[in-house]
Short mmCIF file of C-alpha atoms and ligand atoms in Angstrom, two decimals:
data_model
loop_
_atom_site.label_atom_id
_atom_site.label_comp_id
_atom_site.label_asym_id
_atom_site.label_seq_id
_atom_site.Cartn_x
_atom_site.Cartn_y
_atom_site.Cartn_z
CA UNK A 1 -4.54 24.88 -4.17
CA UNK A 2 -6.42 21.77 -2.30
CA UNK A 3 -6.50 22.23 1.66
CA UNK A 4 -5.42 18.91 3.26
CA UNK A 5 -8.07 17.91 5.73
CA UNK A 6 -7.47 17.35 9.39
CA UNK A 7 -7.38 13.68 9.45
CA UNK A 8 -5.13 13.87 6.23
CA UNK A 9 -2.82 16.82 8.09
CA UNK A 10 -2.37 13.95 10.93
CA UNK A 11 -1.52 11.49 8.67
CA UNK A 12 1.20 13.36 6.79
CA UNK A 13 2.67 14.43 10.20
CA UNK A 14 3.05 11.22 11.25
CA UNK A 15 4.32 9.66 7.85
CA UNK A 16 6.89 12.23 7.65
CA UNK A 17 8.55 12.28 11.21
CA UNK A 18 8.78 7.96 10.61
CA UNK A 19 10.12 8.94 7.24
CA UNK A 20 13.37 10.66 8.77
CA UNK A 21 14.28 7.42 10.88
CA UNK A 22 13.58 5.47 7.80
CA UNK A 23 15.23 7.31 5.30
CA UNK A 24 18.50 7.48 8.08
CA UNK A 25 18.13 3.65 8.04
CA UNK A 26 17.90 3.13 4.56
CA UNK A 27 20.90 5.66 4.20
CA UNK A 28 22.66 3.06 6.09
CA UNK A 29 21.50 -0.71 4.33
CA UNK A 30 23.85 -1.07 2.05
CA UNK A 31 26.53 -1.20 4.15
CA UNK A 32 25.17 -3.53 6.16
CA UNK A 33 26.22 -6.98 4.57
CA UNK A 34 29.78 -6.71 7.50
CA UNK A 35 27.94 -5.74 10.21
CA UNK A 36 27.61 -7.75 12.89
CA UNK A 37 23.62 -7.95 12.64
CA UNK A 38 22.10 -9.49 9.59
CA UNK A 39 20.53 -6.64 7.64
CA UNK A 40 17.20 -8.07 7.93
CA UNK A 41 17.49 -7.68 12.03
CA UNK A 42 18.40 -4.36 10.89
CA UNK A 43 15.51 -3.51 8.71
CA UNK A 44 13.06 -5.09 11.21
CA UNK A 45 14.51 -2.32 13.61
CA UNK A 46 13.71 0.53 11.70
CA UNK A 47 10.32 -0.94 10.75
CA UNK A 48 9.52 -1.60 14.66
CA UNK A 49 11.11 2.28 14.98
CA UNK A 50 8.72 3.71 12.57
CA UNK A 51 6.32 1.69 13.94
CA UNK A 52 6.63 3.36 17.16
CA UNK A 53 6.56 6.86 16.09
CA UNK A 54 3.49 6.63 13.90
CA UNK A 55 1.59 5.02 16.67
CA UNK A 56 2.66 7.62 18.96
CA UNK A 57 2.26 10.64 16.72
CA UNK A 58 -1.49 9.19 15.85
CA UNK A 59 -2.41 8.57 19.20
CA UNK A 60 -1.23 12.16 20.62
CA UNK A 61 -3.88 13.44 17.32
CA UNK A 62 -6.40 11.00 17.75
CA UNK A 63 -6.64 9.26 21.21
CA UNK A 64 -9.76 7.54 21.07
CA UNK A 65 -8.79 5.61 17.66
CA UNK A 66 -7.70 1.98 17.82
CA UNK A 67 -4.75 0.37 15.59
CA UNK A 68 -4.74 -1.99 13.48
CA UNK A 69 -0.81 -2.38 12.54
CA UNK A 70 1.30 -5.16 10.79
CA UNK A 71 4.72 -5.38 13.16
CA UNK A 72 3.58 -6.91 16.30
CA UNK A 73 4.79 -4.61 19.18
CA UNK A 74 3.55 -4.56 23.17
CA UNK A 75 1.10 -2.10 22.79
CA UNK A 76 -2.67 -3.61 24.20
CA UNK A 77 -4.67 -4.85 21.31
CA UNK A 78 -7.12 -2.02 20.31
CA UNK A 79 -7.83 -3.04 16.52
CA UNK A 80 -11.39 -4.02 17.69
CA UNK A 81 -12.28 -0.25 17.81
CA UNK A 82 -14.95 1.51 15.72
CA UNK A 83 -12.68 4.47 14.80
CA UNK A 84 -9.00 2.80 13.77
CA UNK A 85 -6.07 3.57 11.82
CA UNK A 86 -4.71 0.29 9.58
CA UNK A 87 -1.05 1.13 9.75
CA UNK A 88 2.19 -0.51 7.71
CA UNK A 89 5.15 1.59 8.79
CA UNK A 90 7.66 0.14 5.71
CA UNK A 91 5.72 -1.87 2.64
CA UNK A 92 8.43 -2.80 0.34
CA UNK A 93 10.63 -4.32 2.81
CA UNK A 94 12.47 -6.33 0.05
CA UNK A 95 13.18 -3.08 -2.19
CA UNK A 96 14.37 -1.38 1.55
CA UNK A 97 16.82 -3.83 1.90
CA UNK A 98 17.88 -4.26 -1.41
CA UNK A 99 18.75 -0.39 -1.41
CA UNK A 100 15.98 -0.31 -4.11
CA UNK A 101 14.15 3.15 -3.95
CA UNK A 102 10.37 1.64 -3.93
CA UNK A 103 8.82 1.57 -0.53
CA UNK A 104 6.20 3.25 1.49
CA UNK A 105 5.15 3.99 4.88
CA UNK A 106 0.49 3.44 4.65
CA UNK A 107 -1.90 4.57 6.66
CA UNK A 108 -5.63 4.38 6.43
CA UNK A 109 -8.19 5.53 8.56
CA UNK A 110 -11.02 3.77 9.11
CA UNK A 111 -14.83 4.65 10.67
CA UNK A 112 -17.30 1.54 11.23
CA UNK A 113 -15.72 -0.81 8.73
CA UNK A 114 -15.61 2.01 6.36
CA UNK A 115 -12.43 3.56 4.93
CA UNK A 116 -12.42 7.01 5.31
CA UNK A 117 -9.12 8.16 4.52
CA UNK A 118 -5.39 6.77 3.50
CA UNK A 119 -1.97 8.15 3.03
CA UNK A 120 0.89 6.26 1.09
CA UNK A 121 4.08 7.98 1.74
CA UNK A 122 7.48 7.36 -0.14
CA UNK A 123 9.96 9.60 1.51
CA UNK A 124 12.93 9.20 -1.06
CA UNK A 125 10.55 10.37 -4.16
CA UNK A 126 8.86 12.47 -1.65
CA UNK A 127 5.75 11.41 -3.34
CA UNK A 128 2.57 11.75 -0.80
CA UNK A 129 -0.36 10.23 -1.95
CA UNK A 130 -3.65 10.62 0.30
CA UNK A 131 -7.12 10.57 -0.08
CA UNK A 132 -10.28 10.90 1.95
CA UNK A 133 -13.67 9.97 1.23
CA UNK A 134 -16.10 12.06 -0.97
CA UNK A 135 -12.86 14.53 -1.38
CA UNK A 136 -10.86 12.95 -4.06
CA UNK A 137 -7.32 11.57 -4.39
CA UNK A 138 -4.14 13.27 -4.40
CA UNK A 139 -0.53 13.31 -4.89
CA UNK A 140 0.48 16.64 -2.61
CA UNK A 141 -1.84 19.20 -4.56
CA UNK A 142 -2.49 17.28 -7.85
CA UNK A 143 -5.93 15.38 -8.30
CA UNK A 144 -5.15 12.10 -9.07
CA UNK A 145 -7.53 10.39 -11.90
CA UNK A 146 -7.12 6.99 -13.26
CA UNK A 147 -5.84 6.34 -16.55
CA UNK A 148 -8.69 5.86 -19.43
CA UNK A 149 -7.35 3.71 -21.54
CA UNK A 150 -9.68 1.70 -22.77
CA UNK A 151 -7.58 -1.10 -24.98
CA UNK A 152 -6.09 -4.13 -22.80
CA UNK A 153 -3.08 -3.97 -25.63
CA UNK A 154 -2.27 -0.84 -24.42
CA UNK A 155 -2.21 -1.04 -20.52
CA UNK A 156 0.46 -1.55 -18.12
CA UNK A 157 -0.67 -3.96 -15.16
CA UNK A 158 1.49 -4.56 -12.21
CA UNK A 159 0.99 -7.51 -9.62
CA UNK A 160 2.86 -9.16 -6.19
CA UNK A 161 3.99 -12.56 -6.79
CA UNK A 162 4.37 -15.21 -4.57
CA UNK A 163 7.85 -15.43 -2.56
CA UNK A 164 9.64 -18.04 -0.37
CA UNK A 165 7.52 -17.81 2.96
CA UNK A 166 4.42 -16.24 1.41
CA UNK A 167 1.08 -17.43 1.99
CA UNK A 168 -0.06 -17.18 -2.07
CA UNK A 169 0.00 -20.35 -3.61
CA UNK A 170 2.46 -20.55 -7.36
CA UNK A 171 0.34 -22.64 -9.41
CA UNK A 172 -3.02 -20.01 -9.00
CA UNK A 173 -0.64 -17.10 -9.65
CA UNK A 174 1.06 -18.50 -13.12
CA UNK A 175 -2.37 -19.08 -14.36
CA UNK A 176 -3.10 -15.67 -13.57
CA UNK A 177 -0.33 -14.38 -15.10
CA UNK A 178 -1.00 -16.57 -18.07
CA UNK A 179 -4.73 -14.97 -18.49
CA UNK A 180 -3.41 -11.27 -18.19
CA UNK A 181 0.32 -11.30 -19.75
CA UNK A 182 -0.29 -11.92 -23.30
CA UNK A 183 -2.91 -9.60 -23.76
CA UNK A 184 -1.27 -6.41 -22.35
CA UNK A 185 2.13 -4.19 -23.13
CA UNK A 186 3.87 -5.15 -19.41
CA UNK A 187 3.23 -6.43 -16.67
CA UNK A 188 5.42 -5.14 -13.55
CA UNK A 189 6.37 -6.69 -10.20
CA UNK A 190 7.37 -3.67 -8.24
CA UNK A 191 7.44 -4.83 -4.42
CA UNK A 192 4.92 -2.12 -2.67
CA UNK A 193 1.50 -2.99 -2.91
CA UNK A 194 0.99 0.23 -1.56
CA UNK A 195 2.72 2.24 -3.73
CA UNK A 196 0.67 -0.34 -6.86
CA UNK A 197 -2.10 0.80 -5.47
CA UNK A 198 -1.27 4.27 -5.18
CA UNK A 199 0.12 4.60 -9.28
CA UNK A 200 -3.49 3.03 -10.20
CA UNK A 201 -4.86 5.87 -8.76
CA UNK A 202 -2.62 8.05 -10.38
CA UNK A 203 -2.99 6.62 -13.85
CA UNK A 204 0.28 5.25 -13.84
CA UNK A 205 -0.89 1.67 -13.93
CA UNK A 206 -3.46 0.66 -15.93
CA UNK A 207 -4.45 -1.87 -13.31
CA UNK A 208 -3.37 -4.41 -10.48
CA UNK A 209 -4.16 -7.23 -8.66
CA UNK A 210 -2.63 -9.81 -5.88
CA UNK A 211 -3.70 -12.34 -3.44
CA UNK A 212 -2.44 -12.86 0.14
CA UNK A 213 -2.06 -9.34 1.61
CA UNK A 214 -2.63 -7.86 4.88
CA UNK A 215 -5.47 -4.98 5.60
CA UNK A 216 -2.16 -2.65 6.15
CA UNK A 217 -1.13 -3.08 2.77
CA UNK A 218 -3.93 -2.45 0.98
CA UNK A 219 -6.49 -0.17 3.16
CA UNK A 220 -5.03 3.37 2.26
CA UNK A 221 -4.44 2.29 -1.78
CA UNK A 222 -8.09 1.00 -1.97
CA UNK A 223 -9.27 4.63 -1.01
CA UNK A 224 -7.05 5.97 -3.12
CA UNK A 225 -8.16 3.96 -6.15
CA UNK A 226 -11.50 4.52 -5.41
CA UNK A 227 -11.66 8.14 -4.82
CA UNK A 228 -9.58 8.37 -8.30
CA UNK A 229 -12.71 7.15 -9.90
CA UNK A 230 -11.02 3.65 -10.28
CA UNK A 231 -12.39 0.12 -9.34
CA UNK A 232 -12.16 -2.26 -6.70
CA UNK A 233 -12.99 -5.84 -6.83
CA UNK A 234 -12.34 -9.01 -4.95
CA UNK A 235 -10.61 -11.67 -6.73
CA UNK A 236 -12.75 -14.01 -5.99
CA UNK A 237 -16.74 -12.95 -6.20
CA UNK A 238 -18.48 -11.79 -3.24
CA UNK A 239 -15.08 -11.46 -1.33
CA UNK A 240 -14.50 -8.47 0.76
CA UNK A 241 -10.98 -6.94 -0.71
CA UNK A 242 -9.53 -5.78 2.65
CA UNK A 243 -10.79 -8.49 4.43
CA UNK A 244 -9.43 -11.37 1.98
CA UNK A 245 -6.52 -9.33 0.91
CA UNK A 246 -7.06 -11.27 -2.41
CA UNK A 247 -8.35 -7.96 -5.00
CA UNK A 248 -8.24 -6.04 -8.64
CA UNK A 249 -7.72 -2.72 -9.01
CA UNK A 250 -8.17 -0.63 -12.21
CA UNK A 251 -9.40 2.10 -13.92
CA UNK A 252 -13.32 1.67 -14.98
CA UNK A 253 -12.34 1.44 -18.91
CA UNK A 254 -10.88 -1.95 -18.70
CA UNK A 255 -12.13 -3.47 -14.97
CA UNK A 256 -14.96 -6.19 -16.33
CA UNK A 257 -12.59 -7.66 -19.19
CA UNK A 258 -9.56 -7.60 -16.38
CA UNK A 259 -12.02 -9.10 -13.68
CA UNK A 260 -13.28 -11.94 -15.98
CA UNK A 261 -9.51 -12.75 -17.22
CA UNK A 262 -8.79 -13.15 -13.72
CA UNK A 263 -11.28 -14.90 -12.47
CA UNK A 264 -11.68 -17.09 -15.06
CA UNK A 265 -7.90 -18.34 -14.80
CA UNK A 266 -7.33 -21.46 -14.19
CA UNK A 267 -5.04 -24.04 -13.12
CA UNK A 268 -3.21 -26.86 -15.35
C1 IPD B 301 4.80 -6.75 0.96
C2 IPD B 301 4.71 -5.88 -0.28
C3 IPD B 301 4.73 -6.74 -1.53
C4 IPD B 301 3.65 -7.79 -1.51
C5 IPD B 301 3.77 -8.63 -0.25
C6 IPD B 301 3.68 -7.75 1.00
P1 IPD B 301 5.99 -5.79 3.18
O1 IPD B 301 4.72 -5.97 2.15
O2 IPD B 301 3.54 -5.10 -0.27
O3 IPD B 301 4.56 -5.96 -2.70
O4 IPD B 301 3.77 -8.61 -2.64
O5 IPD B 301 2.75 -9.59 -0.21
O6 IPD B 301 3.79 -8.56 2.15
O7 IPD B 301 6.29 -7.14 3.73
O8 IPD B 301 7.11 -5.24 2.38
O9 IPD B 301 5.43 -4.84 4.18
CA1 CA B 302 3.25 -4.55 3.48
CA1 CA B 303 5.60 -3.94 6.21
#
């Protein structure tokens, strides 16, 4: 049996007391619609809530470390830190309010602009996903490798599309999607990058990629991915993934024919 390490134990702590004001809220969602708040008031509330707990429960662990974190809150700025956790307290906000199963609370923790561990928590499958550098990726005590298929016909590739409000242009997108969708058995649109991330790393998907994201969505799943023996590219050359939030993720069989399908999409 695997020993969680000490920055992992923190992590998991902290996901899991969020998790029981989440999964109360999400309890709750559907019933929502006659309320007197909109439902998206109320999910913003239990993502500020979560918010707050993880950022306490980290800090109390960890004081020196700075946060990087999605929801805006009052806390002083400390994201300019060496040592900082990259935090999203609900990715999947759509699915959450849609009473749809698929969401995740992320954390990653981060040394000198390098990741050194990440934690992707869905508290309805109970699925915890973590990894830490040079240790390997996990889901609770199983190792998690990428898949190995090797045939594009074969794999399953999911992808974030662009939404009303979302910075990601269409027309770049649908000639993405055109370069990748004939070629493969599916392509899914599952509403957590996160948790995409997370089912790369567990073989689960074949591969992934979206533009537009925040460091908080991605930072945990790119460990994981990585430290599954999987690969992690920018979408466009050169890019930093976190930085850009524009990336490819996928196992090593298939990464340079994905990568040059992608990148050499284009528009009209
Ligand atoms: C979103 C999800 C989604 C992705 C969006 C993100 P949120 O995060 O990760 O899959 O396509 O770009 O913003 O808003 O649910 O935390
Ligand atoms: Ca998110
Ligand atoms: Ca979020």
């Amino acid at each position: 049996m695997v020993m969680r390490p000490p920055l992992v134990n923190v992590m998991a702590r902290a996901a899991e007391k969020a998790a029981r004001g989440l999964k109360k809220d999400f309890g709750e969602v559907e019933h929502l619609q006659i309320s007197r708040k909109g439902p998206a008031d109320f999910v913003s509330t239990a993502d500020l809530q979560a918010q707050k707990i993880l950022r306490e429960e980290l800090s109390k662990a960890r004081p020196d470390f700075g946060f990087l974190m999605e929801e805006k809150d009052n806390a002083p700025d400390t994201s300019g830190k060496g040592e900082r956790w990259i935090v999203d307290p609900l990715d999947g906000t759509t699915n959450f309010l849609h009473g749809l199963p698929h969401w995740a609370i992320s954390i990653a923790a981060e040394r000198e602009g390098e990741l050194i561990a990440g934690l992707i928590y869905n508290p309805i499958s109970d699925e915890m996903f973590w990894a830490e550098k040079g240790i390997g990726a996990y889901c609770s005590n199983q190792r998690l490798r990428v898949s190995a298929r090797g045939d594009f016909a074969d794999c399953l590739i999911a992808t974030g599309m662009p939404f009303k409000g979302s910075s990601k242009p269409v027309a770049p997108f649908i000639a993405e999607l055109q370069a990748i969708m004939p070629h493969v058995a599916g392509v899914r649109r599952a509403g957590s990058a996160a948790l995409d991330l997370a089912y790369v790393a567990a073989g689960r998907y074949d591969g992934y990629w979206e533009s537009g994201l925040g460091p908080w969505d991605i930072a945990a799943g790119i460990l994981l991915v990585k430290e599954a023996g999987g690969f992690v590219a920018p979408l466009i050359a050169k890019q930093d993934p976190l930085k850009s939030g524009c990336l490819i993720a996928s196992n090593t069989a298939v990464h340079d024919k994905f990568v040059a399908a992608l990148r050499g999409a284009k528009v009209g």
